[in-house]
Tab-separated table of C-alpha atoms in Angstrom:
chain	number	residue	atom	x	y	z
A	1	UNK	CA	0.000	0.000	0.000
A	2	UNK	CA	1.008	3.472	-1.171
A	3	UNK	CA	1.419	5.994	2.368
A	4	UNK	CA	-0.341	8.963	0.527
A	5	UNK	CA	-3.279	6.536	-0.384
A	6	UNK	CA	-3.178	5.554	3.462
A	7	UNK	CA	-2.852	8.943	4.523
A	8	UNK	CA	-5.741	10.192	1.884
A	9	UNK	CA	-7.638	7.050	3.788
A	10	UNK	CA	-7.307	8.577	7.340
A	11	UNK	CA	-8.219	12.045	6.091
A	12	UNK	CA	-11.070	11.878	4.386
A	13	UNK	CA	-14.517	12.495	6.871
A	14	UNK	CA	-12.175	13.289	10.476
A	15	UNK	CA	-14.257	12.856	13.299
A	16	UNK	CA	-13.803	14.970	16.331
A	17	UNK	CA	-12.166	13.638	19.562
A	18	UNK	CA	-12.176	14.744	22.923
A	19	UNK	CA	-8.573	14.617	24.774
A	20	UNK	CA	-9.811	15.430	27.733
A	21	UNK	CA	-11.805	12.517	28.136
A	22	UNK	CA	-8.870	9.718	29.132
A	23	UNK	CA	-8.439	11.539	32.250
A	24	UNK	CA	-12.075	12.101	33.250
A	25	UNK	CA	-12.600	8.424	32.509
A	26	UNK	CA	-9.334	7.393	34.283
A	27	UNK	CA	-10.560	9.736	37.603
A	28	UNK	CA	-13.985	8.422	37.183
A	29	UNK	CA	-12.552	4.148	36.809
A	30	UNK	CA	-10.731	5.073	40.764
A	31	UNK	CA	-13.610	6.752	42.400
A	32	UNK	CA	-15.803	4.108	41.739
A	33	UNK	CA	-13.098	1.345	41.586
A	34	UNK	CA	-12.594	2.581	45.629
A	35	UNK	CA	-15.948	2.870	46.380
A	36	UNK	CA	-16.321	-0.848	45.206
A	37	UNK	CA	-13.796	-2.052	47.320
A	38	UNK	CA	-14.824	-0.240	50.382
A	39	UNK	CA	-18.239	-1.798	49.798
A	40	UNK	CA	-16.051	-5.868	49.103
A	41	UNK	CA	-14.026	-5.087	52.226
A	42	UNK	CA	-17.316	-4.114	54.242
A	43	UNK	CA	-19.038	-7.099	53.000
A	44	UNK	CA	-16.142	-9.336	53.511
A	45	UNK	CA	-14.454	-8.354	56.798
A	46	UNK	CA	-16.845	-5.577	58.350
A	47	UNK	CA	-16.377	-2.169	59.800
A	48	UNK	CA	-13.876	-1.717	62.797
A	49	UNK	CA	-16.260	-1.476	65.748
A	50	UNK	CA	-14.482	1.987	67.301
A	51	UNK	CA	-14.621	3.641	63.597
A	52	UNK	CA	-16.003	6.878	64.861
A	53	UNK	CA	-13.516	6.789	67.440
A	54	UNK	CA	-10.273	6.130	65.581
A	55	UNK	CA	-11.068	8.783	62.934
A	56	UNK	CA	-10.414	11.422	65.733
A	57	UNK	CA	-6.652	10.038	66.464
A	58	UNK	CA	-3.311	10.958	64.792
A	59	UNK	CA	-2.591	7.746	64.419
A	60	UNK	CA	-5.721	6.772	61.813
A	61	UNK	CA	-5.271	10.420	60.419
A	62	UNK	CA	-1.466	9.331	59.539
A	63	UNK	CA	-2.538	6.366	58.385
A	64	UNK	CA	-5.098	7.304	55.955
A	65	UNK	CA	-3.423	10.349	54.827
A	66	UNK	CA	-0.470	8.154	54.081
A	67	UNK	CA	-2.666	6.427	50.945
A	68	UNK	CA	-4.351	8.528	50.001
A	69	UNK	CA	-0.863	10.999	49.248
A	70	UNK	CA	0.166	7.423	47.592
A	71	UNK	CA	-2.776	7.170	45.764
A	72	UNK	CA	-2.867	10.654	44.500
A	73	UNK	CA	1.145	10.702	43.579
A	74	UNK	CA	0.914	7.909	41.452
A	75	UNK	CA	-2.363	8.892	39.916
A	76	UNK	CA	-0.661	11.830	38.848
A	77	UNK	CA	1.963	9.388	37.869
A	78	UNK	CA	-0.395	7.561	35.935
A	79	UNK	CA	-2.033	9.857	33.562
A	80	UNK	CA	1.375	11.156	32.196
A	81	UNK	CA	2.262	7.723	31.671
A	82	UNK	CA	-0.861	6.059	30.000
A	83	UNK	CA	0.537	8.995	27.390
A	84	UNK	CA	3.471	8.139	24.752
A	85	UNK	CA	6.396	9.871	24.837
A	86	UNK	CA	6.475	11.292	28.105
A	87	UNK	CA	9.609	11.196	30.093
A	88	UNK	CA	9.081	8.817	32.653
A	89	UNK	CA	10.624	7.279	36.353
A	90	UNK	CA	10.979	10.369	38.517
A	91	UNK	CA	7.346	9.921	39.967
A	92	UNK	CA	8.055	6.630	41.713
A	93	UNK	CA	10.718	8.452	43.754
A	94	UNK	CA	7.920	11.193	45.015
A	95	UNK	CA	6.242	8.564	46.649
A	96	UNK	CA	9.062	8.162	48.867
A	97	UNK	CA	8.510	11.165	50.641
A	98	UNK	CA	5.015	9.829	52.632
A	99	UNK	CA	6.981	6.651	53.354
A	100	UNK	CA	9.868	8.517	55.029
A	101	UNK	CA	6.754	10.523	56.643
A	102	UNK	CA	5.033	7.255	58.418
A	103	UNK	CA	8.616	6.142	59.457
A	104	UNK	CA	9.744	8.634	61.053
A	105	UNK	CA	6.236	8.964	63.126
A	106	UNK	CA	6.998	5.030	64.077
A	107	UNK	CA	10.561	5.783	65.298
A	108	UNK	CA	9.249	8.840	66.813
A	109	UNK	CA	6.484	6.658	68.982
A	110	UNK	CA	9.179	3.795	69.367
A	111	UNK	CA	11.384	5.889	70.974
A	112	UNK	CA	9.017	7.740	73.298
A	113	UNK	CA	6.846	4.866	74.256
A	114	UNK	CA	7.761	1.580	76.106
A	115	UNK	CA	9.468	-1.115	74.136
A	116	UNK	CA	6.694	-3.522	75.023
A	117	UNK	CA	3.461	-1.760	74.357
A	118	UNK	CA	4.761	-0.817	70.952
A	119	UNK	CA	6.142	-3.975	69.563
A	120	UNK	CA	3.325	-6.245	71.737
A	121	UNK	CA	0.255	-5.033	68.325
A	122	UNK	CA	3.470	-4.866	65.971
A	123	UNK	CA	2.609	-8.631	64.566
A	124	UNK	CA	-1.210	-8.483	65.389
A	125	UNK	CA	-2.901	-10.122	62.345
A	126	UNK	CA	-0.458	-9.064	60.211
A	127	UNK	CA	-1.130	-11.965	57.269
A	128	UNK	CA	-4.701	-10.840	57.158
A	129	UNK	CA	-3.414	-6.991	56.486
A	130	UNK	CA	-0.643	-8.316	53.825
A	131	UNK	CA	-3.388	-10.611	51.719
A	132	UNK	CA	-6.411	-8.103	52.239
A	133	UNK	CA	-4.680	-5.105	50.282
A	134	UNK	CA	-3.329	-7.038	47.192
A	135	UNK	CA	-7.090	-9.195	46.975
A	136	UNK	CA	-9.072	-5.695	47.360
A	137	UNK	CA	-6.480	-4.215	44.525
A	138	UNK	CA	-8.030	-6.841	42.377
A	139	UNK	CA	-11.158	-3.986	41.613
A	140	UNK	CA	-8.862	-1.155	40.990
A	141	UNK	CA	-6.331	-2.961	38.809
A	142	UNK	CA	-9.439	-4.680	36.885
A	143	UNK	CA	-11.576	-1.494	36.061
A	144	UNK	CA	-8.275	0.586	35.494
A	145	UNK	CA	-6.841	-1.887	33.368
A	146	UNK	CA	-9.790	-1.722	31.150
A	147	UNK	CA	-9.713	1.867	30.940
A	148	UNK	CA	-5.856	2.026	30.315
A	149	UNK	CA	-6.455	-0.390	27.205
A	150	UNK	CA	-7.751	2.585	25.281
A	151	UNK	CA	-5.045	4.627	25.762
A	152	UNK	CA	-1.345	4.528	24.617
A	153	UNK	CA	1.293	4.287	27.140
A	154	UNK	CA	4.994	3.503	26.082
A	155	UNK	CA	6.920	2.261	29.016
A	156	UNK	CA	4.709	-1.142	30.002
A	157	UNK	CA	6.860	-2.203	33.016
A	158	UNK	CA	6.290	1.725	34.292
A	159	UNK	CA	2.472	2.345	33.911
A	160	UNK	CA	1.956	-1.135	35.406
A	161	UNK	CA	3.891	-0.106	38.417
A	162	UNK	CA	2.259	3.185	38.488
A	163	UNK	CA	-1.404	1.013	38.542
A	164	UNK	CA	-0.426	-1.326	40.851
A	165	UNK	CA	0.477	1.811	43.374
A	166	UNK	CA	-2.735	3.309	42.814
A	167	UNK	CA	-4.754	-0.191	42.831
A	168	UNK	CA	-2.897	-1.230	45.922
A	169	UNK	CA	-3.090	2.541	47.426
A	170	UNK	CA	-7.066	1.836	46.900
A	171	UNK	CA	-6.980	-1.579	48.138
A	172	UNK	CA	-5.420	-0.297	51.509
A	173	UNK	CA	-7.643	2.801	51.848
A	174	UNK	CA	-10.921	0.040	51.614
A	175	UNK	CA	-8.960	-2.253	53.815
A	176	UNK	CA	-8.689	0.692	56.469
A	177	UNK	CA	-12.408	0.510	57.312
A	178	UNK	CA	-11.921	-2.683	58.708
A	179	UNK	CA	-8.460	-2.757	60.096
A	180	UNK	CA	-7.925	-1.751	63.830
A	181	UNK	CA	-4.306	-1.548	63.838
A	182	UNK	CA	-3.305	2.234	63.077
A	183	UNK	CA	0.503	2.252	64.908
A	184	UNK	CA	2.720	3.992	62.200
A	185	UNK	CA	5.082	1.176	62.803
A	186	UNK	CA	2.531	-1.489	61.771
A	187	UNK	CA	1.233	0.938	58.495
A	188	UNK	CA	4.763	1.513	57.375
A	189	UNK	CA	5.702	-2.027	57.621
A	190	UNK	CA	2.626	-4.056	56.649
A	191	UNK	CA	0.355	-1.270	54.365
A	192	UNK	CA	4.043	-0.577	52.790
A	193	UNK	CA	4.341	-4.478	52.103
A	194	UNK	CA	0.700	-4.993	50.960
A	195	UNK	CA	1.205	-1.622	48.341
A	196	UNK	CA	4.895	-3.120	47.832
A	197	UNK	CA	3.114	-6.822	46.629
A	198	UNK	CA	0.705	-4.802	43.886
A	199	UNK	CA	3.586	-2.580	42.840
A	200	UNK	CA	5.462	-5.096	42.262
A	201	UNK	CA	2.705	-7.101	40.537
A	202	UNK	CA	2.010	-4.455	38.340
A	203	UNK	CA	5.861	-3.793	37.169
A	204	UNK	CA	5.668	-7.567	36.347
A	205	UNK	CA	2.093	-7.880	34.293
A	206	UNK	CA	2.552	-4.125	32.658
A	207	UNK	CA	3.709	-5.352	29.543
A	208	UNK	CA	1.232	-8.229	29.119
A	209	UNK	CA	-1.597	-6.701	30.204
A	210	UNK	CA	-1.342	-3.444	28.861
A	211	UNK	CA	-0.192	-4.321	25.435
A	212	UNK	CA	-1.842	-2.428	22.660
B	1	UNK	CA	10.808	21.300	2.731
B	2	UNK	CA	9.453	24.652	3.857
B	3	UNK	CA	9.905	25.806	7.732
B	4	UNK	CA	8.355	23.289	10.002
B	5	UNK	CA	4.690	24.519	10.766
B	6	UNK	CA	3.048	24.280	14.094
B	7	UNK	CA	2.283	20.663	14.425
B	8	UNK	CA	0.794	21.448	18.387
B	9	UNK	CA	-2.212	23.981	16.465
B	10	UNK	CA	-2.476	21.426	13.426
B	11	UNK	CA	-3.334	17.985	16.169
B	12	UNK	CA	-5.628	20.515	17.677
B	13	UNK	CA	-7.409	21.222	14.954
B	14	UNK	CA	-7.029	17.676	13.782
B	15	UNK	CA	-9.161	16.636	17.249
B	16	UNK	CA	-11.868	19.049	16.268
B	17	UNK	CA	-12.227	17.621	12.943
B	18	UNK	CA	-10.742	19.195	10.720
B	19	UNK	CA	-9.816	16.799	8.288
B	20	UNK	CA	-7.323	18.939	6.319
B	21	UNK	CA	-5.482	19.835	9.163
B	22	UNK	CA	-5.399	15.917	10.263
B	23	UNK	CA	-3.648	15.377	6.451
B	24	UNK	CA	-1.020	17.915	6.596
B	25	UNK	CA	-0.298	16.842	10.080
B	26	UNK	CA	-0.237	12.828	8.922
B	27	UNK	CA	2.176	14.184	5.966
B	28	UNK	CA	4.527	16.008	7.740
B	29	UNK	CA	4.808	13.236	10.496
B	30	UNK	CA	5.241	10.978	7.618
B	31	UNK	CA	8.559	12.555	6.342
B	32	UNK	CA	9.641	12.678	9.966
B	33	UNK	CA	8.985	9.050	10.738
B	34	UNK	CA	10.681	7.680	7.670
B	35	UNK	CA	13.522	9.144	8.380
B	36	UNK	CA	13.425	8.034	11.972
B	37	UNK	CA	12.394	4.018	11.059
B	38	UNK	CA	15.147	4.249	8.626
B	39	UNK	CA	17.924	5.558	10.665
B	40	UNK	CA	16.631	3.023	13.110
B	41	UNK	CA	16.561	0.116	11.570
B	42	UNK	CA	19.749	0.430	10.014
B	43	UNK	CA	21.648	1.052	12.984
B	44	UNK	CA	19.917	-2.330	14.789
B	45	UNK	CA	21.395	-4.269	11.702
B	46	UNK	CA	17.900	-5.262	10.107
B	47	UNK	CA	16.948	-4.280	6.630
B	48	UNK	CA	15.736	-0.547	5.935
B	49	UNK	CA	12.418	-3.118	3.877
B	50	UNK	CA	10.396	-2.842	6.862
B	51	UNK	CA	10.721	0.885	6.815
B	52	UNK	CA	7.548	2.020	5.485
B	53	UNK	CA	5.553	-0.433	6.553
B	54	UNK	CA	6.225	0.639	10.496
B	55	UNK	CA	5.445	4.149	8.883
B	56	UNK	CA	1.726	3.115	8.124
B	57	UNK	CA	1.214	1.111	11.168
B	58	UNK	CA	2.331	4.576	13.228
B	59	UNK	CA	0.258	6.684	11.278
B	60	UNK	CA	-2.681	4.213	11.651
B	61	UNK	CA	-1.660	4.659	15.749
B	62	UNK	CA	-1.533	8.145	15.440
B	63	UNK	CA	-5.024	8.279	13.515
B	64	UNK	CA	-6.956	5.726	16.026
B	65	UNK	CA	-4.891	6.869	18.984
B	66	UNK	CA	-5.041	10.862	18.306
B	67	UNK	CA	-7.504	11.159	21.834
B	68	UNK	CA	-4.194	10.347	23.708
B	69	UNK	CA	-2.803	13.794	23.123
B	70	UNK	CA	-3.354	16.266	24.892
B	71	UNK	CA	-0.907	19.138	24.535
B	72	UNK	CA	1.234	18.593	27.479
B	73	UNK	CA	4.472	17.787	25.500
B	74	UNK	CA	5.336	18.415	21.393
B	75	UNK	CA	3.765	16.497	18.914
B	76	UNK	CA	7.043	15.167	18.037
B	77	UNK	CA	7.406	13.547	21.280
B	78	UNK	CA	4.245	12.275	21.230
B	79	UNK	CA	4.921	10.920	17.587
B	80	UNK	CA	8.997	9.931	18.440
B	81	UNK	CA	6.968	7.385	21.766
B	82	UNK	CA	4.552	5.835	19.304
B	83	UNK	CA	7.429	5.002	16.876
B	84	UNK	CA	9.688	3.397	19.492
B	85	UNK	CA	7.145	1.348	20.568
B	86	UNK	CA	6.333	-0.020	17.882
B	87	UNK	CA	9.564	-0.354	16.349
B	88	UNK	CA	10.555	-2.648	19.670
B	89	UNK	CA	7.620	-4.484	18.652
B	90	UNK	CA	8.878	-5.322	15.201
B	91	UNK	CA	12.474	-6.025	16.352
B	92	UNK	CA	10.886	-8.579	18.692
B	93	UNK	CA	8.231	-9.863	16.889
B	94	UNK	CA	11.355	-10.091	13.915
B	95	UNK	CA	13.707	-11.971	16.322
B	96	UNK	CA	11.131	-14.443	17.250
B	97	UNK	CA	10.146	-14.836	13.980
B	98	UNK	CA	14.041	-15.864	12.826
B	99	UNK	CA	14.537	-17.974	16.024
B	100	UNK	CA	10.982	-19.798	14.907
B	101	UNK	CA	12.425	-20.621	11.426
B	102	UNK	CA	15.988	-22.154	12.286
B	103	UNK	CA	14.605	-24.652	15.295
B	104	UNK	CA	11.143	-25.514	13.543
B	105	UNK	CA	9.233	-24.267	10.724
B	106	UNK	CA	6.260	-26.657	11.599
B	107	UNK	CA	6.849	-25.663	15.050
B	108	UNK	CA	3.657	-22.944	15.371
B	109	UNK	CA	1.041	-23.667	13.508
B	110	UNK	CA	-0.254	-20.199	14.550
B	111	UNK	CA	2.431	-18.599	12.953
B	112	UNK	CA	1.956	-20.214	9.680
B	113	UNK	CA	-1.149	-18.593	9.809
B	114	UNK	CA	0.864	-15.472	10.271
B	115	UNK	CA	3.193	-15.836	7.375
B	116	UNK	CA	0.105	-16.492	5.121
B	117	UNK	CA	-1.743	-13.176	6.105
B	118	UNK	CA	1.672	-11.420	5.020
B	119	UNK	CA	0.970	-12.067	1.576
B	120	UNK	CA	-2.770	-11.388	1.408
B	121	UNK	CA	-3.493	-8.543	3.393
B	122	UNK	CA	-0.959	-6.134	2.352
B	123	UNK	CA	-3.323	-3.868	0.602
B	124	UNK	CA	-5.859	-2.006	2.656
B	125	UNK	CA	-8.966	-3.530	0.799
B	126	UNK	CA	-7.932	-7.224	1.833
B	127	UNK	CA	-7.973	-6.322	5.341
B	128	UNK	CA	-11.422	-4.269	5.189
B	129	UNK	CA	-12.630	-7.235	3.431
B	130	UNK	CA	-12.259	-9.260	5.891
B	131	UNK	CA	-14.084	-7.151	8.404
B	132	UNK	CA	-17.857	-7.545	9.531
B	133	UNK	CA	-20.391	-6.100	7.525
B	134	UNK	CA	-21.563	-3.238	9.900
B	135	UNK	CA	-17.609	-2.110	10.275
B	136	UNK	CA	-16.574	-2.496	6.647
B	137	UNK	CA	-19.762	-0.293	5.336
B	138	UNK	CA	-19.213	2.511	6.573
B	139	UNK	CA	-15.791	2.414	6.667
B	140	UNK	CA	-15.840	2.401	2.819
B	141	UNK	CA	-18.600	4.753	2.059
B	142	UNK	CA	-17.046	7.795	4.589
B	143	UNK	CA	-13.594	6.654	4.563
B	144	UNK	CA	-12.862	5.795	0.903
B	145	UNK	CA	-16.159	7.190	-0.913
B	146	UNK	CA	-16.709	9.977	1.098
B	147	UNK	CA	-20.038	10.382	1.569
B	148	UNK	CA	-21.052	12.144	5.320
B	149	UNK	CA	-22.056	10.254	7.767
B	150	UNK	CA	-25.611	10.664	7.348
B	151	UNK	CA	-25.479	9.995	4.003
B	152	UNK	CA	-23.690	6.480	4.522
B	153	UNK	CA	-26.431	5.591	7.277
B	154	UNK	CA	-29.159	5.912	5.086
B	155	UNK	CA	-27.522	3.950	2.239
B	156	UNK	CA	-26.619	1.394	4.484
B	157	UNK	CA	-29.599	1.010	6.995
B	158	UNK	CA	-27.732	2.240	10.231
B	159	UNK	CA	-28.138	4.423	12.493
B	160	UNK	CA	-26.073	7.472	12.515
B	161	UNK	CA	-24.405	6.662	15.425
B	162	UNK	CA	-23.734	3.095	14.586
B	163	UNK	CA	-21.867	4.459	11.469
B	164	UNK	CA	-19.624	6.560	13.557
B	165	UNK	CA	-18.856	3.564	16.071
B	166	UNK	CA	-18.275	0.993	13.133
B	167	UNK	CA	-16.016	3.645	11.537
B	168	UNK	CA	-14.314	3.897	14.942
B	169	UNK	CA	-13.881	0.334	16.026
B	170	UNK	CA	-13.759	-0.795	12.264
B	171	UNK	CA	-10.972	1.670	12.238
B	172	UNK	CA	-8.923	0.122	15.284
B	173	UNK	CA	-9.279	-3.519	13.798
B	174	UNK	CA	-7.761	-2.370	10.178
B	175	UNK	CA	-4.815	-0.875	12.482
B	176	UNK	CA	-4.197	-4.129	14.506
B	177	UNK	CA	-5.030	-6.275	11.345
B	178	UNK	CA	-2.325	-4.181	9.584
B	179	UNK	CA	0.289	-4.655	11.723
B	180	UNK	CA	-0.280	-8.145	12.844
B	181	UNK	CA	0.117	-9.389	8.960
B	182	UNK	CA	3.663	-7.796	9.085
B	183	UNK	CA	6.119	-10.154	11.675
């Protein structure tokens, strides 16, 4: 086939498109992909009986906060990369910055509370929190996936590391309705492993599953 | 060639449908991605053969995928992404293809399959033949003949906005069709 015939092909009727709509779409796919999980985890597991209570503390303020800054860096993260040609890999490091945050709160209370107390809820159900986040990040990385597949991103092992940190950031955030264990020690240990796992994932299946 | 023009106001205008706009912008691209597949291929020791053929299956990418810009970096860089990609894709699909044929030709029967569809579906109207009804039709009366879309949904018995999604997924098959016939 002759290009100019090809390119005469494409040219001939254009129909408008709307490049705004990927990201509205992409926004839309994690508002409702968390909203679905919340509803899985309270199905599932249940709400934490002293909800009310805990939302008042630093601790579960930390804790939440913490995701949801991981959630929103690598959503930012995201868009640019479901986009060819942008420069990529920076991002990842940003999301450093709440880890450091949550650690330094859990040296902070290590240091200023008894050795005992601290480390006695450091292991408390700690398989439970380390399963629940990657099997709620199932939504997220299901609807986003879907979404993604309609866009063009470049760097495969990136954007699915990029998804898996939002998927996983979403899993955790449903997972928090349920989980009574807010020490920053246990969230920057056992959240970090459970976001870690779908990371992780997600650098792994990029390039299969978001082939285009 | 005259002074570059503004390739950022030409995709815009492109994405409001403006289909003269979308063929000076699929022209000039063109020019730049031959240059860039040939320069390309060459240095990765393959043949420059391939060259235009990864030039059609980026323009198709930049046609069905032109919703993906959105003005935050130059066209070029959008264009220069798209290209890499899929030249990695050929090198790879390429390399498998040669490691396939000195262990076992009768190895894949899949890719038999493959090799056939090289020879048939190199012209565009092999591969829209082989599409469904309601995605060739209107695909060939807007796309080739011309006609509006109203005027294709009457001849044909669709709606109007079944034209415009046949045209658009109809579109998306020809562009993996395209490319999948060439290993």
């Amino acid at each position: 086939m002759n290009t100019d015939d090809l390119i005469d092909f494409l040219a001939t009727r254009v129909e408008a498109v709307d490049p705004g709509r990927q990201d509205r779409l992409l926004t839309l796919a994690m508002a409702g992909s968390l909203c679905l999980a919340a509803l899985a985890c309270i199905f599932a597991l249940g709400v934490r009986p002293d909800l009310l209570r805990a939302m008042g503390t630093f601790d579960f303020v930390l804790k939440v906060g913490f995701l949801a800054a991981m959630v929103a860096i690598a959503a930012h993260g995201l868009r640019r990369a479901a986009r060819a040609g942008r420069a990529s890999g920076k991002l990842l490091r940003l999301a450093l910055l709440p880890l450091a945050l949550v650690w330094f709160a859990a040296v902070m209370q290590i240091v200023a509370t008894p050795a005992t107390s601290g480390m006695a809820t450091m292991f408390n159900d700690w398989f439970v929190c380390v399963l629940a986040i990657p099997l709620l990040s199932v939504i997220p990385l299901v609807v986003l996936t879907l979404v993604l597949r309609e866009t063009a991103p470049t760097d495969l092992h990136y954007c699915g590391a990029l998804l898996g940190l939002v998927a996983g950031g979403i899993g955790a955030l449903a997972y928090a309705s349920f989980c009574v264990n807010d020490a920053p020690v246990y969230v920057g240990i056992w959240y970090a492993a459970g976001l870690a796992i779908v990371t992780g994932f997600g650098w792994l299946t990029g390039p299969r599953f978001l082939k285009w | 060639m005259s002074r570059e023009p503004d390739l950022e106001a030409l995709m815009r205008a492109s994405q409001s449908g403006d289909a003269e706009a979308h063929r000076a912008l699929l022209q000039h691209v063109s020019v730049r991605l031959r240059s860039y597949f040939r320069n390309r291929l060459r240095r990765s020791g393959a043949g420059t053969d391939d060259a235009e053929d990864l030039v059609q299956d980026t323009l198709l990418v930049l046609h069905t995928k032109r919703h993906t810009y959105d003005g935050s970096s130059p066209v070029l860089a959008w264009t220069y992404g798209i290209a890499r990609y899929k030249l990695i894709d050929h090198l790879r699909l390429n390399a498998r293809a040669l490691r396939n044929v000195q262990i076992d030709e009768m190895d894949d029967l899949a890719d038999v399959d493959r090799y056939e569809a090289v020879d048939t579906s190199r012209e565009l109207h092999r591969a829209l033949d082989t599409l469904p009804r309601h995605f060739r039709l209107p695909i060939e009366y807007v796309k080739i003949e011309g006609l509006s879309i109203a005027e294709a949904a009457a001849r044909i018995g669709m709606t109007d906005a079944a034209v415009k999604i046949g045209i658009h997924r109809g579109m998306k098959k020809l562009a993996a069709l395209l490319s999948e016939a060439r290993p």
